[in-house]
C-alpha positions as YAML, in Angstrom:
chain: A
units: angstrom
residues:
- id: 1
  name: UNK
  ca: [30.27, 35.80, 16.06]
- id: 2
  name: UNK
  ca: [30.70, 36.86, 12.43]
- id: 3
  name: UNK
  ca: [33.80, 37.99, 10.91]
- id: 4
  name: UNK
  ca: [34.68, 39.68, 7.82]
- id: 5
  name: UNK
  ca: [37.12, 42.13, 6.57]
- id: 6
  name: UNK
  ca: [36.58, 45.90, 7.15]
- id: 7
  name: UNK
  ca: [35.13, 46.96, 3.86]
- id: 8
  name: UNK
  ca: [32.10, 44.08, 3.98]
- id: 9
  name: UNK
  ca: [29.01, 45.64, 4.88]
- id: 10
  name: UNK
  ca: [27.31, 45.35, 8.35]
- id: 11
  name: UNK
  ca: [24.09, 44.09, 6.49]
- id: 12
  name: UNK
  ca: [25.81, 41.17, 4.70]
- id: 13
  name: UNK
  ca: [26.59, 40.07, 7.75]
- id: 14
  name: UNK
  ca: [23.57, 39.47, 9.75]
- id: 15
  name: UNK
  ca: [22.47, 36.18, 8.65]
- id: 16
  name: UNK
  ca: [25.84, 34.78, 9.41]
- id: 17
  name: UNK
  ca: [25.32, 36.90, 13.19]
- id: 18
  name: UNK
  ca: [21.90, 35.49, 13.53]
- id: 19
  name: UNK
  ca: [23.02, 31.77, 12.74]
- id: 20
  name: UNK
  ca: [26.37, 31.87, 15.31]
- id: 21
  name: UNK
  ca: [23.83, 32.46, 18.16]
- id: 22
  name: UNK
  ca: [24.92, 29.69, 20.77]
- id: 23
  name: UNK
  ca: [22.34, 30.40, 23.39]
- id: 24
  name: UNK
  ca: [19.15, 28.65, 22.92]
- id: 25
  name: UNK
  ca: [16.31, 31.29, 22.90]
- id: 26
  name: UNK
  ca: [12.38, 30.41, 23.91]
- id: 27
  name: UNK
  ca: [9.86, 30.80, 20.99]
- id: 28
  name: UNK
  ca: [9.01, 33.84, 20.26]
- id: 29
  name: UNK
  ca: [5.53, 35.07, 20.97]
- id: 30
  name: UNK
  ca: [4.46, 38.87, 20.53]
- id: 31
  name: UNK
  ca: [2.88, 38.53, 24.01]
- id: 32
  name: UNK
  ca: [4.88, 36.14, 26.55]
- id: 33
  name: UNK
  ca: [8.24, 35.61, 25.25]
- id: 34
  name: UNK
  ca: [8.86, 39.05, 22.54]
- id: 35
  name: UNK
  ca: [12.01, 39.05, 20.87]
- id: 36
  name: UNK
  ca: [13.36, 42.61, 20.13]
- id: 37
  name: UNK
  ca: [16.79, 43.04, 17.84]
- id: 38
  name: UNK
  ca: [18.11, 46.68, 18.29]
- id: 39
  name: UNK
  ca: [20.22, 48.07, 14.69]
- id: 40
  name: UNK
  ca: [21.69, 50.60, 13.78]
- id: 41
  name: UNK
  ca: [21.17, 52.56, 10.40]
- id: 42
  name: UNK
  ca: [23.99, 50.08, 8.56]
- id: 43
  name: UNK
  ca: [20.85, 47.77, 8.67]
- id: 44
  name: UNK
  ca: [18.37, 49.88, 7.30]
- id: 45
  name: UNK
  ca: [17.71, 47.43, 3.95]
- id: 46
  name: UNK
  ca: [14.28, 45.67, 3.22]
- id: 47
  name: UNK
  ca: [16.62, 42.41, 3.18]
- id: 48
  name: UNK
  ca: [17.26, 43.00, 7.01]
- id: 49
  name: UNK
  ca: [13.59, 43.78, 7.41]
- id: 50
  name: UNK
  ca: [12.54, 40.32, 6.04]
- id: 51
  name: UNK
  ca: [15.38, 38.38, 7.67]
- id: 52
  name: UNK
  ca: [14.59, 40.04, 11.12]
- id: 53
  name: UNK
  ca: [10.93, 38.71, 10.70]
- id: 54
  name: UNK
  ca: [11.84, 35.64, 9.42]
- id: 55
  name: UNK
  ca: [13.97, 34.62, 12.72]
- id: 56
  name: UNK
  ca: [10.79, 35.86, 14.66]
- id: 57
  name: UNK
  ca: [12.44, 39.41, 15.86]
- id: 58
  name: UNK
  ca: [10.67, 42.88, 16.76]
- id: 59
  name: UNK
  ca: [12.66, 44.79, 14.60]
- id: 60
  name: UNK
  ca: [14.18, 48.01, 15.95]
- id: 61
  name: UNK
  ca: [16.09, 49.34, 13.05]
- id: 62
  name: UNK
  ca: [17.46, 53.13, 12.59]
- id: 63
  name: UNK
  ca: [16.28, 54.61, 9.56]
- id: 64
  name: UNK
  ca: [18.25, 56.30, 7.31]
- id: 65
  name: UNK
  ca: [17.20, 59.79, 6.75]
- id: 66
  name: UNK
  ca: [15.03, 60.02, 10.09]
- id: 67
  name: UNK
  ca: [16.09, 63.23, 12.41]
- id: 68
  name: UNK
  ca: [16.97, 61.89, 15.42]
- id: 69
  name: UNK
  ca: [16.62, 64.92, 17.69]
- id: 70
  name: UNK
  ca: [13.27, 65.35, 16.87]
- id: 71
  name: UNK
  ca: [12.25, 61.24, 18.01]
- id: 72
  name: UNK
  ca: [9.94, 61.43, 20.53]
- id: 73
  name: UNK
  ca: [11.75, 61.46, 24.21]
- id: 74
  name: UNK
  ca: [10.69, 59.33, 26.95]
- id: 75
  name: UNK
  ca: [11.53, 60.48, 30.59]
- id: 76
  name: UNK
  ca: [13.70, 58.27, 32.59]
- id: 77
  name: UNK
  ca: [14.06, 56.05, 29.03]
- id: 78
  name: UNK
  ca: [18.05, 54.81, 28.81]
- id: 79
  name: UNK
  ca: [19.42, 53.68, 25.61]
- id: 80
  name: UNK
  ca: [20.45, 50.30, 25.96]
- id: 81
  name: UNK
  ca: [22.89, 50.66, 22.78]
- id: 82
  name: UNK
  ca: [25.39, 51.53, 25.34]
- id: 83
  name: UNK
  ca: [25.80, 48.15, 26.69]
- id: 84
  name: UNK
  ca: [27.47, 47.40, 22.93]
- id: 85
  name: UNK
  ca: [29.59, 50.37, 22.75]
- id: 86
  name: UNK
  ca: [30.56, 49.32, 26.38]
- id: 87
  name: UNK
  ca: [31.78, 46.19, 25.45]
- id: 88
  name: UNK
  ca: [33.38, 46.80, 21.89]
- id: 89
  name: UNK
  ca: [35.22, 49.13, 24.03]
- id: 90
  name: UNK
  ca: [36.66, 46.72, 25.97]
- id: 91
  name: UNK
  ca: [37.56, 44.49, 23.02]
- id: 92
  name: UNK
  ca: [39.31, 47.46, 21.57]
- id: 93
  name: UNK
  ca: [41.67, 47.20, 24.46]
- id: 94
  name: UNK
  ca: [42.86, 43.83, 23.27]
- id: 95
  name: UNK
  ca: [46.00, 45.39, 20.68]
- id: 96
  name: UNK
  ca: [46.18, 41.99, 18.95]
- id: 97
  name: UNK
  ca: [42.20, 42.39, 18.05]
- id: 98
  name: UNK
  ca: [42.55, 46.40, 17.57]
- id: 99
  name: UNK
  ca: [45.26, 45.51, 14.77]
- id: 100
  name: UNK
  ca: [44.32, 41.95, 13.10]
- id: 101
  name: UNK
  ca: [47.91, 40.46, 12.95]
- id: 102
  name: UNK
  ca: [46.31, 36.88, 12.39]
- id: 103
  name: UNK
  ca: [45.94, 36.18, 9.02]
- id: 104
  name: UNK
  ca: [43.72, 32.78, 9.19]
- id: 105
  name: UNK
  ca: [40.61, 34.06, 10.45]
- id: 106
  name: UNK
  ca: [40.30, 30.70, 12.49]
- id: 107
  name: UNK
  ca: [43.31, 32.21, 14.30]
- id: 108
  name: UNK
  ca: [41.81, 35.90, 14.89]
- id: 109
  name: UNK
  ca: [38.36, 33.97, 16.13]
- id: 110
  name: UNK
  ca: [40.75, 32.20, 18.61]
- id: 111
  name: UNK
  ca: [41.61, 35.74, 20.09]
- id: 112
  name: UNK
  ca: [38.44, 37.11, 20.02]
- id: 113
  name: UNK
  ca: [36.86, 33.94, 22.18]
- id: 114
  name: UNK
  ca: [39.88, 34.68, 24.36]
- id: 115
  name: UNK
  ca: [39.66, 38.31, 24.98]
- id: 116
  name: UNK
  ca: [35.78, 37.34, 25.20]
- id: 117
  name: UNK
  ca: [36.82, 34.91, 28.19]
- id: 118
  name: UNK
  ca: [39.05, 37.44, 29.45]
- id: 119
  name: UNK
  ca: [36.64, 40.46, 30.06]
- id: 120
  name: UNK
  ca: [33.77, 37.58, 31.43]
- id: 121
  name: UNK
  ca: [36.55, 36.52, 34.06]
- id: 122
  name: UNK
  ca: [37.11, 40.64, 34.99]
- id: 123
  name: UNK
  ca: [33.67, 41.37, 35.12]
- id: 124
  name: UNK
  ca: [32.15, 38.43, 37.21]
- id: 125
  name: UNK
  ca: [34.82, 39.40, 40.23]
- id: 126
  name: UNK
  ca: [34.04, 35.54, 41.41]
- id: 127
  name: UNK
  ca: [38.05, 35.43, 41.32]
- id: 128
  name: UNK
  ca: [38.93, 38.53, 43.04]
...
């Protein structure tokens, strides 16, 4: 997890995203063990590019000035950008993360592996 004020831009921040990863990921090969990395057009920067490849990623990066209705549509295909959405969603319902009170960011990343916890507890249903 990477956290910055508002106004930073999304690509500054993907080296810092990149190097929080906690889970330990096999070695990327193109044909046994591919490693895709879906972004959105915020990433769309030659920087990105080379960092992506660097880390051994499939980049899947949203260009900038590319019509999206006319991509090419695959039958039964789902977008799996919803799973995101999904879950920033969630977060969103946590006020003291939807309006940063916290002014030590150690503090706010305190909440956020909370609410984190939180929605992990919900969604197992282990508990209840």
């Amino acid at each position: 997890m990477a956290v910055a004020g508002a106004n930073r831009p999304d690509m500054k921040l993907a080296e810092p995203t990149l190097e929080s990863i906690v889970i330990e990921r096999p070695k990327p090969t193109k044909k046994k063990h591919p490693q895709n990395l879906c972004l959105d057009k915020a990433y769309d920067f030659p920087e990105v590019d080379e960092l992506v490849a660097d880390w051994g990623y499939t980049g899947h990066i949203a260009r900038r000035g590319v019509d999206q209705s006319k991509r090419k549509r695959i039958p039964g295909y789902r977008a799996r950008r919803w799973v995101v959405e999904r879950t920033n969603s969630w977060m969103n319902r946590f006020r003291r993360l939807l309006i940063r009170w916290e002014k030590k960011k150690e503090n706010y990343v305190a909440m956020l592996h909370i609410a984190c916890a939180w929605i992990t507890y919900q969604q197992t249903g282990i508990f209840g």
